[in-house]
């Protein structure tokens, strides 16, 4: 495909090639790069390769009860918040020092947890920052929590991460777990030489084309991914795409951890199209028709299971061959998005199929 033009106010690609290095080695001023990195023009309404991919570093890990945390850092950078279907661009402010990122998971099963997370940061003088972290999607990290943070200077800080109770349905292995607030405190050292010398990779000719980079792997930190289609429980009855998200729909018969009172359970497993990144914080519903009769109509409840991670489900009388099924996205994923995801998963028409 033809290379897409880039908006270059402040920072441009070097010769259209894919380069990597720290900002200083590429000849860029850090403040210029943060405020206005290149942005692909005429971006597709889908997941796409951004113009640049920023590296990230690990400050450390800790636990609070059976919740594991990883604290990571990168350059301050722009992102987009989503409220309903309304998108708001968040630009880097002059006093932003770094972008902090957090992953949270169940230490027993390594299942990523869709919790609400806040961060309080202090130094020897007292509290210097307090943020409710945004649930986010980024190309190289997938689903996580993060925000740009302003700090008074370099040095050592304490950060307290707080999570509320899990606000989602859960299968039997998670019953009576994650029902209370938890908190953990750890220390980190903000060093501009460390953060501002992270990798800054330019994607050159790939920028603007559909696709994405691989997820970064960090030892002992689970990846936020849904299982392959072949590993989903039950009988596959349909699949489709909406807003560039992939959906797989199965039915699990009664008598399992998914069903209620012996009734079959419909499981809807959405994910990003390339790395199978989970898509929590959606509102879905389904309608099942048999001829002119509506067999079931109702919400698909956001749920969590240790084997299939985040999914949406409903107990229903059953699904037979010839039934028509529609999956309606009432609210798209309420997730902030980094470059590469900000145009996807917003306009999401129904998925319709016949079993």
mmCIF file of N, CA, C and O in Angstrom, residues 44-143:
data_model
loop_
_atom_site.group_PDB
_atom_site.id
_atom_site.type_symbol
_atom_site.label_atom_id
_atom_site.label_comp_id
_atom_site.label_asym_id
_atom_site.label_seq_id
_atom_site.Cartn_x
_atom_site.Cartn_y
_atom_site.Cartn_z
ATOM 1 N N UNK A 44 -6.909 4.397 9.582
ATOM 2 C CA UNK A 44 -8.075 3.536 9.373
ATOM 3 C C UNK A 44 -8.907 3.448 10.650
ATOM 4 O O UNK A 44 -8.391 3.645 11.756
ATOM 5 N N UNK A 45 -10.189 3.153 10.513
ATOM 6 C CA UNK A 45 -11.040 2.932 11.689
ATOM 7 C C UNK A 45 -10.850 1.487 12.143
ATOM 8 O O UNK A 45 -11.780 0.676 12.138
ATOM 9 N N UNK A 46 -9.637 1.183 12.524
ATOM 10 C CA UNK A 46 -9.226 -0.175 12.861
ATOM 11 C C UNK A 46 -7.901 -0.087 13.604
ATOM 12 O O UNK A 46 -7.296 0.981 13.710
ATOM 13 N N UNK A 47 -7.439 -1.208 14.121
ATOM 14 C CA UNK A 47 -6.122 -1.266 14.740
ATOM 15 C C UNK A 47 -5.072 -1.057 13.652
ATOM 16 O O UNK A 47 -5.138 -1.665 12.584
ATOM 17 N N UNK A 48 -4.096 -0.182 13.924
ATOM 18 C CA UNK A 48 -3.091 0.124 12.904
ATOM 19 C C UNK A 48 -1.719 0.289 13.557
ATOM 20 O O UNK A 48 -1.598 0.507 14.769
ATOM 21 N N UNK A 49 -0.675 0.165 12.719
ATOM 22 C CA UNK A 49 0.680 0.421 13.191
ATOM 23 C C UNK A 49 0.854 1.921 13.422
ATOM 24 O O UNK A 49 0.672 2.709 12.496
ATOM 25 N N UNK A 50 1.216 2.344 14.636
ATOM 26 C CA UNK A 50 1.456 3.775 14.853
ATOM 27 C C UNK A 50 2.779 4.196 14.224
ATOM 28 O O UNK A 50 3.561 3.359 13.760
ATOM 29 N N UNK A 51 3.021 5.497 14.213
ATOM 30 C CA UNK A 51 4.282 5.992 13.654
ATOM 31 C C UNK A 51 5.469 5.610 14.525
ATOM 32 O O UNK A 51 6.555 5.313 14.023
ATOM 33 N N UNK A 52 5.268 5.632 15.846
ATOM 34 C CA UNK A 52 6.353 5.298 16.771
ATOM 35 C C UNK A 52 5.815 4.384 17.865
ATOM 36 O O UNK A 52 4.628 4.418 18.200
ATOM 37 N N UNK A 53 6.689 3.559 18.395
ATOM 38 C CA UNK A 53 6.377 2.714 19.546
ATOM 39 C C UNK A 53 7.427 2.995 20.613
ATOM 40 O O UNK A 53 8.628 2.892 20.359
ATOM 41 N N UNK A 54 6.954 3.367 21.793
ATOM 42 C CA UNK A 54 7.863 3.725 22.879
ATOM 43 C C UNK A 54 8.128 2.519 23.765
ATOM 44 O O UNK A 54 7.216 1.751 24.082
ATOM 45 N N UNK A 55 9.372 2.358 24.172
ATOM 46 C CA UNK A 55 9.728 1.271 25.068
ATOM 47 C C UNK A 55 9.227 1.523 26.476
ATOM 48 O O UNK A 55 8.716 2.601 26.803
ATOM 49 N N UNK A 56 9.353 0.523 27.318
ATOM 50 C CA UNK A 56 8.955 0.679 28.717
ATOM 51 C C UNK A 56 9.925 -0.078 29.598
ATOM 52 O O UNK A 56 10.576 -1.036 29.173
ATOM 53 N N UNK A 57 10.044 0.389 30.839
ATOM 54 C CA UNK A 57 10.908 -0.249 31.813
ATOM 55 C C UNK A 57 10.103 -0.721 33.007
ATOM 56 O O UNK A 57 9.007 -0.228 33.274
ATOM 57 N N UNK A 58 10.649 -1.669 33.742
ATOM 58 C CA UNK A 58 9.972 -2.246 34.905
ATOM 59 C C UNK A 58 10.597 -1.691 36.179
ATOM 60 O O UNK A 58 11.799 -1.831 36.409
ATOM 61 N N UNK A 59 9.768 -1.058 37.014
ATOM 62 C CA UNK A 59 10.235 -0.609 38.321
ATOM 63 C C UNK A 59 10.227 -1.748 39.336
ATOM 64 O O UNK A 59 11.049 -1.781 40.244
ATOM 65 N N UNK A 60 9.266 -2.667 39.209
ATOM 66 C CA UNK A 60 9.225 -3.775 40.145
ATOM 67 C C UNK A 60 7.833 -4.355 40.263
ATOM 68 O O UNK A 60 6.882 -3.903 39.614
ATOM 69 N N UNK A 61 7.713 -5.388 41.089
ATOM 70 C CA UNK A 61 6.434 -6.054 41.332
ATOM 71 C C UNK A 61 6.201 -6.151 42.834
ATOM 72 O O UNK A 61 7.133 -6.097 43.638
ATOM 73 N N UNK A 62 4.930 -6.307 43.204
ATOM 74 C CA UNK A 62 4.565 -6.486 44.599
ATOM 75 C C UNK A 62 3.212 -7.183 44.648
ATOM 76 O O UNK A 62 2.605 -7.455 43.601
ATOM 77 N N UNK A 63 2.735 -7.487 45.848
ATOM 78 C CA UNK A 63 1.436 -8.136 46.008
ATOM 79 C C UNK A 63 0.658 -7.480 47.137
ATOM 80 O O UNK A 63 1.232 -6.875 48.049
ATOM 81 N N UNK A 64 -0.666 -7.613 47.054
ATOM 82 C CA UNK A 64 -1.573 -7.236 48.138
ATOM 83 C C UNK A 64 -2.570 -8.370 48.263
ATOM 84 O O UNK A 64 -3.447 -8.523 47.408
ATOM 85 N N UNK A 65 -2.428 -9.201 49.287
ATOM 86 C CA UNK A 65 -3.247 -10.402 49.359
ATOM 87 C C UNK A 65 -2.932 -11.295 48.178
ATOM 88 O O UNK A 65 -1.774 -11.637 47.925
ATOM 89 N N UNK A 66 -3.959 -11.652 47.391
ATOM 90 C CA UNK A 66 -3.731 -12.490 46.216
ATOM 91 C C UNK A 66 -3.788 -11.690 44.918
ATOM 92 O O UNK A 66 -4.017 -12.249 43.848
ATOM 93 N N UNK A 67 -3.573 -10.369 45.013
ATOM 94 C CA UNK A 67 -3.479 -9.522 43.829
ATOM 95 C C UNK A 67 -2.010 -9.175 43.593
ATOM 96 O O UNK A 67 -1.330 -8.660 44.486
ATOM 97 N N UNK A 68 -1.513 -9.494 42.400
ATOM 98 C CA UNK A 68 -0.157 -9.126 42.027
ATOM 99 C C UNK A 68 -0.154 -7.832 41.238
ATOM 100 O O UNK A 68 -1.087 -7.547 40.478
ATOM 101 N N UNK A 69 0.886 -7.020 41.426
ATOM 102 C CA UNK A 69 1.031 -5.757 40.712
ATOM 103 C C UNK A 69 2.402 -5.698 40.046
ATOM 104 O O UNK A 69 3.396 -6.158 40.617
ATOM 105 N N UNK A 70 2.454 -5.099 38.870
ATOM 106 C CA UNK A 70 3.713 -4.727 38.234
ATOM 107 C C UNK A 70 3.648 -3.243 37.934
ATOM 108 O O UNK A 70 2.641 -2.749 37.414
ATOM 109 N N UNK A 71 4.707 -2.513 38.274
ATOM 110 C CA UNK A 71 4.791 -1.073 38.043
ATOM 111 C C UNK A 71 5.832 -0.813 36.965
ATOM 112 O O UNK A 71 6.993 -1.213 37.097
ATOM 113 N N UNK A 72 5.410 -0.138 35.888
ATOM 114 C CA UNK A 72 6.281 0.127 34.749
ATOM 115 C C UNK A 72 6.287 1.614 34.421
ATOM 116 O O UNK A 72 5.431 2.363 34.878
ATOM 117 N N UNK A 73 7.253 2.032 33.600
ATOM 118 C CA UNK A 73 7.383 3.449 33.268
ATOM 119 C C UNK A 73 7.801 3.618 31.816
ATOM 120 O O UNK A 73 8.389 2.721 31.204
ATOM 121 N N UNK A 74 7.481 4.795 31.270
ATOM 122 C CA UNK A 74 7.848 5.135 29.903
ATOM 123 C C UNK A 74 7.834 6.655 29.774
ATOM 124 O O UNK A 74 7.631 7.377 30.751
ATOM 125 N N UNK A 75 8.064 7.140 28.539
ATOM 126 C CA UNK A 75 7.962 8.569 28.275
ATOM 127 C C UNK A 75 6.527 9.041 28.520
ATOM 128 O O UNK A 75 5.580 8.289 28.283
ATOM 129 N N UNK A 76 6.320 10.282 28.937
ATOM 130 C CA UNK A 76 4.954 10.825 28.891
ATOM 131 C C UNK A 76 4.465 10.814 27.443
ATOM 132 O O UNK A 76 5.242 11.091 26.528
ATOM 133 N N UNK A 77 3.213 10.456 27.227
ATOM 134 C CA UNK A 77 2.719 10.474 25.854
ATOM 135 C C UNK A 77 1.215 10.681 25.820
ATOM 136 O O UNK A 77 0.515 10.499 26.813
ATOM 137 N N UNK A 78 0.738 11.080 24.651
ATOM 138 C CA UNK A 78 -0.693 11.356 24.490
ATOM 139 C C UNK A 78 -1.471 10.048 24.486
ATOM 140 O O UNK A 78 -0.948 8.968 24.189
ATOM 141 N N UNK A 79 -2.748 10.178 24.802
ATOM 142 C CA UNK A 79 -3.679 9.066 24.653
ATOM 143 C C UNK A 79 -5.068 9.652 24.507
ATOM 144 O O UNK A 79 -5.268 10.868 24.575
ATOM 145 N N UNK A 80 -6.033 8.785 24.268
ATOM 146 C CA UNK A 80 -7.418 9.212 24.066
ATOM 147 C C UNK A 80 -8.300 8.511 25.088
ATOM 148 O O UNK A 80 -8.238 7.284 25.241
ATOM 149 N N UNK A 81 -9.132 9.275 25.791
ATOM 150 C CA UNK A 81 -10.141 8.694 26.673
ATOM 151 C C UNK A 81 -11.440 8.502 25.907
ATOM 152 O O UNK A 81 -11.745 9.252 24.971
ATOM 153 N N UNK A 82 -12.215 7.515 26.316
ATOM 154 C CA UNK A 82 -13.493 7.237 25.674
ATOM 155 C C UNK A 82 -14.594 7.263 26.724
ATOM 156 O O UNK A 82 -14.514 6.575 27.743
ATOM 157 N N UNK A 83 -15.623 8.082 26.476
ATOM 158 C CA UNK A 83 -16.820 8.119 27.315
ATOM 159 C C UNK A 83 -18.006 7.813 26.419
ATOM 160 O O UNK A 83 -18.368 8.627 25.566
ATOM 161 N N UNK A 84 -18.595 6.635 26.595
ATOM 162 C CA UNK A 84 -19.602 6.194 25.636
ATOM 163 C C UNK A 84 -18.921 5.963 24.302
ATOM 164 O O UNK A 84 -18.068 5.088 24.167
ATOM 165 N N UNK A 85 -19.277 6.770 23.303
ATOM 166 C CA UNK A 85 -18.579 6.729 22.012
ATOM 167 C C UNK A 85 -17.851 8.043 21.738
ATOM 168 O O UNK A 85 -17.372 8.263 20.624
ATOM 169 N N UNK A 86 -17.773 8.912 22.752
ATOM 170 C CA UNK A 86 -17.112 10.208 22.591
ATOM 171 C C UNK A 86 -15.646 10.100 22.997
ATOM 172 O O UNK A 86 -15.329 9.676 24.115
ATOM 173 N N UNK A 87 -14.768 10.503 22.098
ATOM 174 C CA UNK A 87 -13.331 10.365 22.288
ATOM 175 C C UNK A 87 -12.719 11.722 22.615
ATOM 176 O O UNK A 87 -13.022 12.718 21.974
ATOM 177 N N UNK A 88 -11.848 11.760 23.631
ATOM 178 C CA UNK A 88 -11.181 12.989 24.048
ATOM 179 C C UNK A 88 -9.680 12.767 24.060
ATOM 180 O O UNK A 88 -9.185 11.840 24.710
ATOM 181 N N UNK A 89 -8.954 13.627 23.370
ATOM 182 C CA UNK A 89 -7.501 13.519 23.316
ATOM 183 C C UNK A 89 -6.883 14.125 24.571
ATOM 184 O O UNK A 89 -7.236 15.231 24.984
ATOM 185 N N UNK A 90 -5.971 13.398 25.195
ATOM 186 C CA UNK A 90 -5.237 13.870 26.365
ATOM 187 C C UNK A 90 -3.804 14.145 25.928
ATOM 188 O O UNK A 90 -3.079 13.226 25.535
ATOM 189 N N UNK A 91 -3.405 15.404 25.965
ATOM 190 C CA UNK A 91 -2.071 15.778 25.499
ATOM 191 C C UNK A 91 -1.109 15.838 26.674
ATOM 192 O O UNK A 91 -1.506 15.987 27.835
ATOM 193 N N UNK A 92 0.168 15.726 26.376
ATOM 194 C CA UNK A 92 1.201 15.805 27.402
ATOM 195 C C UNK A 92 1.300 17.238 27.912
ATOM 196 O O UNK A 92 1.354 18.188 27.132
ATOM 197 N N UNK A 93 1.310 17.382 29.233
ATOM 198 C CA UNK A 93 1.425 18.696 29.857
ATOM 199 C C UNK A 93 2.894 19.014 30.151
ATOM 200 O O UNK A 93 3.719 18.104 30.300
ATOM 201 N N UNK A 94 3.242 20.296 30.253
ATOM 202 C CA UNK A 94 4.653 20.662 30.473
ATOM 203 C C UNK A 94 5.266 20.043 31.724
ATOM 204 O O UNK A 94 6.472 19.786 31.760
ATOM 205 N N UNK A 95 4.443 19.792 32.770
ATOM 206 C CA UNK A 95 5.014 19.259 34.006
ATOM 207 C C UNK A 95 4.909 17.738 34.103
ATOM 208 O O UNK A 95 5.225 17.162 35.149
ATOM 209 N N UNK A 96 4.482 17.054 33.037
ATOM 210 C CA UNK A 96 4.453 15.588 33.057
ATOM 211 C C UNK A 96 5.877 15.048 33.020
ATOM 212 O O UNK A 96 6.675 15.418 32.149
ATOM 213 N N UNK A 97 6.198 14.170 33.958
ATOM 214 C CA UNK A 97 7.555 13.631 34.069
ATOM 215 C C UNK A 97 7.711 12.279 33.391
ATOM 216 O O UNK A 97 8.758 11.978 32.818
ATOM 217 N N UNK A 98 6.688 11.440 33.494
ATOM 218 C CA UNK A 98 6.758 10.087 32.949
ATOM 219 C C UNK A 98 5.351 9.531 32.827
ATOM 220 O O UNK A 98 4.388 10.119 33.324
ATOM 221 N N UNK A 99 5.238 8.411 32.135
ATOM 222 C CA UNK A 99 3.973 7.683 32.029
ATOM 223 C C UNK A 99 4.116 6.432 32.877
ATOM 224 O O UNK A 99 4.980 5.586 32.612
ATOM 225 N N UNK A 100 3.299 6.330 33.934
ATOM 226 C CA UNK A 100 3.314 5.147 34.790
ATOM 227 C C UNK A 100 2.259 4.162 34.326
ATOM 228 O O UNK A 100 1.151 4.555 33.938
ATOM 229 N N UNK A 101 2.587 2.878 34.378
ATOM 230 C CA UNK A 101 1.690 1.810 33.951
ATOM 231 C C UNK A 101 1.662 0.719 35.012
ATOM 232 O O UNK A 101 2.689 0.421 35.629
ATOM 233 N N UNK A 102 0.487 0.126 35.199
ATOM 234 C CA UNK A 102 0.307 -0.924 36.198
ATOM 235 C C UNK A 102 -0.458 -2.082 35.575
ATOM 236 O O UNK A 102 -1.440 -1.874 34.848
ATOM 237 N N UNK A 103 -0.005 -3.294 35.846
ATOM 238 C CA UNK A 103 -0.769 -4.505 35.556
ATOM 239 C C UNK A 103 -1.175 -5.131 36.882
ATOM 240 O O UNK A 103 -0.418 -5.062 37.865
ATOM 241 N N UNK A 104 -2.365 -5.747 36.912
ATOM 242 C CA UNK A 104 -2.845 -6.417 38.124
ATOM 243 C C UNK A 104 -3.369 -7.793 37.745
ATOM 244 O O UNK A 104 -4.062 -7.939 36.740
ATOM 245 N N UNK A 105 -3.062 -8.804 38.573
ATOM 246 C CA UNK A 105 -3.473 -10.167 38.254
ATOM 247 C C UNK A 105 -3.669 -10.980 39.528
ATOM 248 O O UNK A 105 -3.217 -10.604 40.614
ATOM 249 N N UNK A 106 -4.360 -12.102 39.374
ATOM 250 C CA UNK A 106 -4.548 -13.058 40.456
ATOM 251 C C UNK A 106 -3.279 -13.893 40.585
ATOM 252 O O UNK A 106 -2.861 -14.553 39.624
ATOM 253 N N UNK A 107 -2.666 -13.884 41.761
ATOM 254 C CA UNK A 107 -1.396 -14.593 41.928
ATOM 255 C C UNK A 107 -1.555 -16.111 41.902
ATOM 256 O O UNK A 107 -0.579 -16.827 41.682
ATOM 257 N N UNK A 108 -2.776 -16.623 42.118
ATOM 258 C CA UNK A 108 -2.981 -18.074 42.104
ATOM 259 C C UNK A 108 -3.110 -18.623 40.688
ATOM 260 O O UNK A 108 -2.631 -19.718 40.395
ATOM 261 N N UNK A 109 -3.776 -17.873 39.798
ATOM 262 C CA UNK A 109 -4.066 -18.394 38.458
ATOM 263 C C UNK A 109 -3.417 -17.581 37.339
ATOM 264 O O UNK A 109 -3.525 -17.954 36.174
ATOM 265 N N UNK A 110 -2.769 -16.457 37.681
ATOM 266 C CA UNK A 110 -2.172 -15.545 36.691
ATOM 267 C C UNK A 110 -3.218 -14.935 35.758
ATOM 268 O O UNK A 110 -2.914 -14.576 34.617
ATOM 269 N N UNK A 111 -4.452 -14.806 36.237
ATOM 270 C CA UNK A 111 -5.514 -14.180 35.455
ATOM 271 C C UNK A 111 -5.467 -12.665 35.635
ATOM 272 O O UNK A 111 -5.449 -12.171 36.768
ATOM 273 N N UNK A 112 -5.448 -11.930 34.525
ATOM 274 C CA UNK A 112 -5.490 -10.471 34.596
ATOM 275 C C UNK A 112 -6.823 -10.041 35.202
ATOM 276 O O UNK A 112 -7.888 -10.566 34.845
ATOM 277 N N UNK A 113 -6.782 -9.061 36.114
ATOM 278 C CA UNK A 113 -7.973 -8.628 36.837
ATOM 279 C C UNK A 113 -8.418 -7.245 36.364
ATOM 280 O O UNK A 113 -7.638 -6.288 36.407
ATOM 281 N N UNK A 114 -9.679 -7.114 35.932
ATOM 282 C CA UNK A 114 -10.209 -5.800 35.516
ATOM 283 C C UNK A 114 -10.719 -5.007 36.718
ATOM 284 O O UNK A 114 -11.922 -4.841 36.922
ATOM 285 N N UNK A 115 -9.797 -4.522 37.532
ATOM 286 C CA UNK A 115 -10.120 -3.790 38.747
ATOM 287 C C UNK A 115 -10.007 -2.285 38.513
ATOM 288 O O UNK A 115 -9.439 -1.838 37.519
ATOM 289 N N UNK A 116 -10.524 -1.502 39.450
ATOM 290 C CA UNK A 116 -10.255 -0.067 39.471
ATOM 291 C C UNK A 116 -9.010 0.156 40.324
ATOM 292 O O UNK A 116 -8.924 -0.343 41.455
ATOM 293 N N UNK A 117 -8.036 0.914 39.790
ATOM 294 C CA UNK A 117 -6.754 1.091 40.470
ATOM 295 C C UNK A 117 -6.460 2.581 40.634
ATOM 296 O O UNK A 117 -6.593 3.362 39.685
ATOM 297 N N UNK A 118 -6.050 2.961 41.836
ATOM 298 C CA UNK A 118 -5.587 4.324 42.087
ATOM 299 C C UNK A 118 -4.149 4.265 42.581
ATOM 300 O O UNK A 118 -3.682 3.236 43.085
ATOM 301 N N UNK A 119 -3.441 5.386 42.422
ATOM 302 C CA UNK A 119 -2.038 5.460 42.825
ATOM 303 C C UNK A 119 -1.804 6.735 43.621
ATOM 304 O O UNK A 119 -2.218 7.819 43.199
ATOM 305 N N UNK A 120 -1.153 6.602 44.761
ATOM 306 C CA UNK A 120 -0.729 7.745 45.564
ATOM 307 C C UNK A 120 0.790 7.699 45.668
ATOM 308 O O UNK A 120 1.358 6.678 46.057
ATOM 309 N N UNK A 121 1.445 8.806 45.307
ATOM 310 C CA UNK A 121 2.903 8.860 45.265
ATOM 311 C C UNK A 121 3.385 9.895 46.273
ATOM 312 O O UNK A 121 2.837 11.003 46.352
ATOM 313 N N UNK A 122 4.404 9.534 47.036
ATOM 314 C CA UNK A 122 4.933 10.451 48.047
ATOM 315 C C UNK A 122 6.450 10.376 48.082
ATOM 316 O O UNK A 122 7.057 9.384 47.651
ATOM 317 N N UNK A 123 7.055 11.456 48.578
ATOM 318 C CA UNK A 123 8.488 11.457 48.863
ATOM 319 C C UNK A 123 8.670 11.864 50.324
ATOM 320 O O UNK A 123 7.716 11.831 51.108
ATOM 321 N N UNK A 124 9.865 12.251 50.705
ATOM 322 C CA UNK A 124 10.114 12.560 52.115
ATOM 323 C C UNK A 124 9.327 13.773 52.601
ATOM 324 O O UNK A 124 9.132 13.949 53.809
ATOM 325 N N UNK A 125 8.843 14.604 51.665
ATOM 326 C CA UNK A 125 8.081 15.792 52.058
ATOM 327 C C UNK A 125 6.586 15.518 52.163
ATOM 328 O O UNK A 125 5.832 16.371 52.632
ATOM 329 N N UNK A 126 6.130 14.346 51.701
ATOM 330 C CA UNK A 126 4.714 14.017 51.739
ATOM 331 C C UNK A 126 4.189 13.637 50.371
ATOM 332 O O UNK A 126 4.954 13.343 49.439
ATOM 333 N N UNK A 127 2.861 13.648 50.224
ATOM 334 C CA UNK A 127 2.236 13.232 48.969
ATOM 335 C C UNK A 127 2.511 14.240 47.860
ATOM 336 O O UNK A 127 2.363 15.444 48.050
ATOM 337 N N UNK A 128 2.904 13.724 46.683
ATOM 338 C CA UNK A 128 3.206 14.598 45.547
ATOM 339 C C UNK A 128 2.278 14.352 44.365
ATOM 340 O O UNK A 128 2.211 15.173 43.446
ATOM 341 N N UNK A 129 1.550 13.231 44.352
ATOM 342 C CA UNK A 129 0.628 12.941 43.250
ATOM 343 C C UNK A 129 -0.392 11.921 43.711
ATOM 344 O O UNK A 129 -0.094 11.043 44.532
ATOM 345 N N UNK A 130 -1.617 12.050 43.193
ATOM 346 C CA UNK A 130 -2.683 11.089 43.468
ATOM 347 C C UNK A 130 -3.540 10.978 42.216
ATOM 348 O O UNK A 130 -4.094 11.980 41.754
ATOM 349 N N UNK A 131 -3.630 9.786 41.651
ATOM 350 C CA UNK A 131 -4.324 9.594 40.383
ATOM 351 C C UNK A 131 -5.165 8.329 40.410
ATOM 352 O O UNK A 131 -4.727 7.295 40.931
ATOM 353 N N UNK A 132 -6.371 8.415 39.834
ATOM 354 C CA UNK A 132 -7.107 7.212 39.461
ATOM 355 C C UNK A 132 -6.603 6.810 38.084
ATOM 356 O O UNK A 132 -6.770 7.554 37.115
ATOM 357 N N UNK A 133 -5.953 5.665 37.996
ATOM 358 C CA UNK A 133 -5.325 5.266 36.746
ATOM 359 C C UNK A 133 -6.380 4.843 35.729
ATOM 360 O O UNK A 133 -7.375 4.198 36.066
ATOM 361 N N UNK A 134 -6.137 5.216 34.469
ATOM 362 C CA UNK A 134 -7.065 4.883 33.396
ATOM 363 C C UNK A 134 -6.862 3.440 32.944
ATOM 364 O O UNK A 134 -5.727 3.019 32.724
ATOM 365 N N UNK A 135 -7.937 2.663 32.780
ATOM 366 C CA UNK A 135 -7.793 1.389 32.064
ATOM 367 C C UNK A 135 -7.493 1.697 30.605
ATOM 368 O O UNK A 135 -8.152 2.549 30.001
ATOM 369 N N UNK A 136 -6.491 1.038 30.039
ATOM 370 C CA UNK A 136 -5.936 1.457 28.749
ATOM 371 C C UNK A 136 -5.634 0.284 27.836
ATOM 372 O O UNK A 136 -5.485 -0.854 28.288
ATOM 373 N N UNK A 137 -5.484 0.621 26.543
ATOM 374 C CA UNK A 137 -4.953 -0.292 25.538
ATOM 375 C C UNK A 137 -3.765 0.379 24.860
ATOM 376 O O UNK A 137 -3.844 1.548 24.480
ATOM 377 N N UNK A 138 -2.675 -0.363 24.701
ATOM 378 C CA UNK A 138 -1.543 0.133 23.919
ATOM 379 C C UNK A 138 -1.007 -1.011 23.070
ATOM 380 O O UNK A 138 -1.180 -2.184 23.411
ATOM 381 N N UNK A 139 -0.346 -0.689 21.941
ATOM 382 C CA UNK A 139 0.113 -1.755 21.045
ATOM 383 C C UNK A 139 1.072 -2.739 21.692
ATOM 384 O O UNK A 139 0.946 -3.948 21.498
ATOM 385 N N UNK A 140 2.047 -2.253 22.457
ATOM 386 C CA UNK A 140 3.068 -3.170 22.960
ATOM 387 C C UNK A 140 2.783 -3.716 24.348
ATOM 388 O O UNK A 140 3.463 -4.620 24.810
ATOM 389 N N UNK A 141 1.745 -3.196 25.022
ATOM 390 C CA UNK A 141 1.424 -3.682 26.363
ATOM 391 C C UNK A 141 0.032 -4.272 26.451
ATOM 392 O O UNK A 141 -0.265 -5.037 27.364
ATOM 393 N N UNK A 142 -0.857 -3.933 25.530
ATOM 394 C CA UNK A 142 -2.218 -4.435 25.598
ATOM 395 C C UNK A 142 -3.000 -3.745 26.697
ATOM 396 O O UNK A 142 -2.845 -2.551 26.949
ATOM 397 N N UNK A 143 -3.852 -4.501 27.392
ATOM 398 C CA UNK A 143 -4.689 -3.943 28.453
ATOM 399 C C UNK A 143 -3.855 -3.717 29.711
ATOM 400 O O UNK A 143 -3.148 -4.608 30.181
#
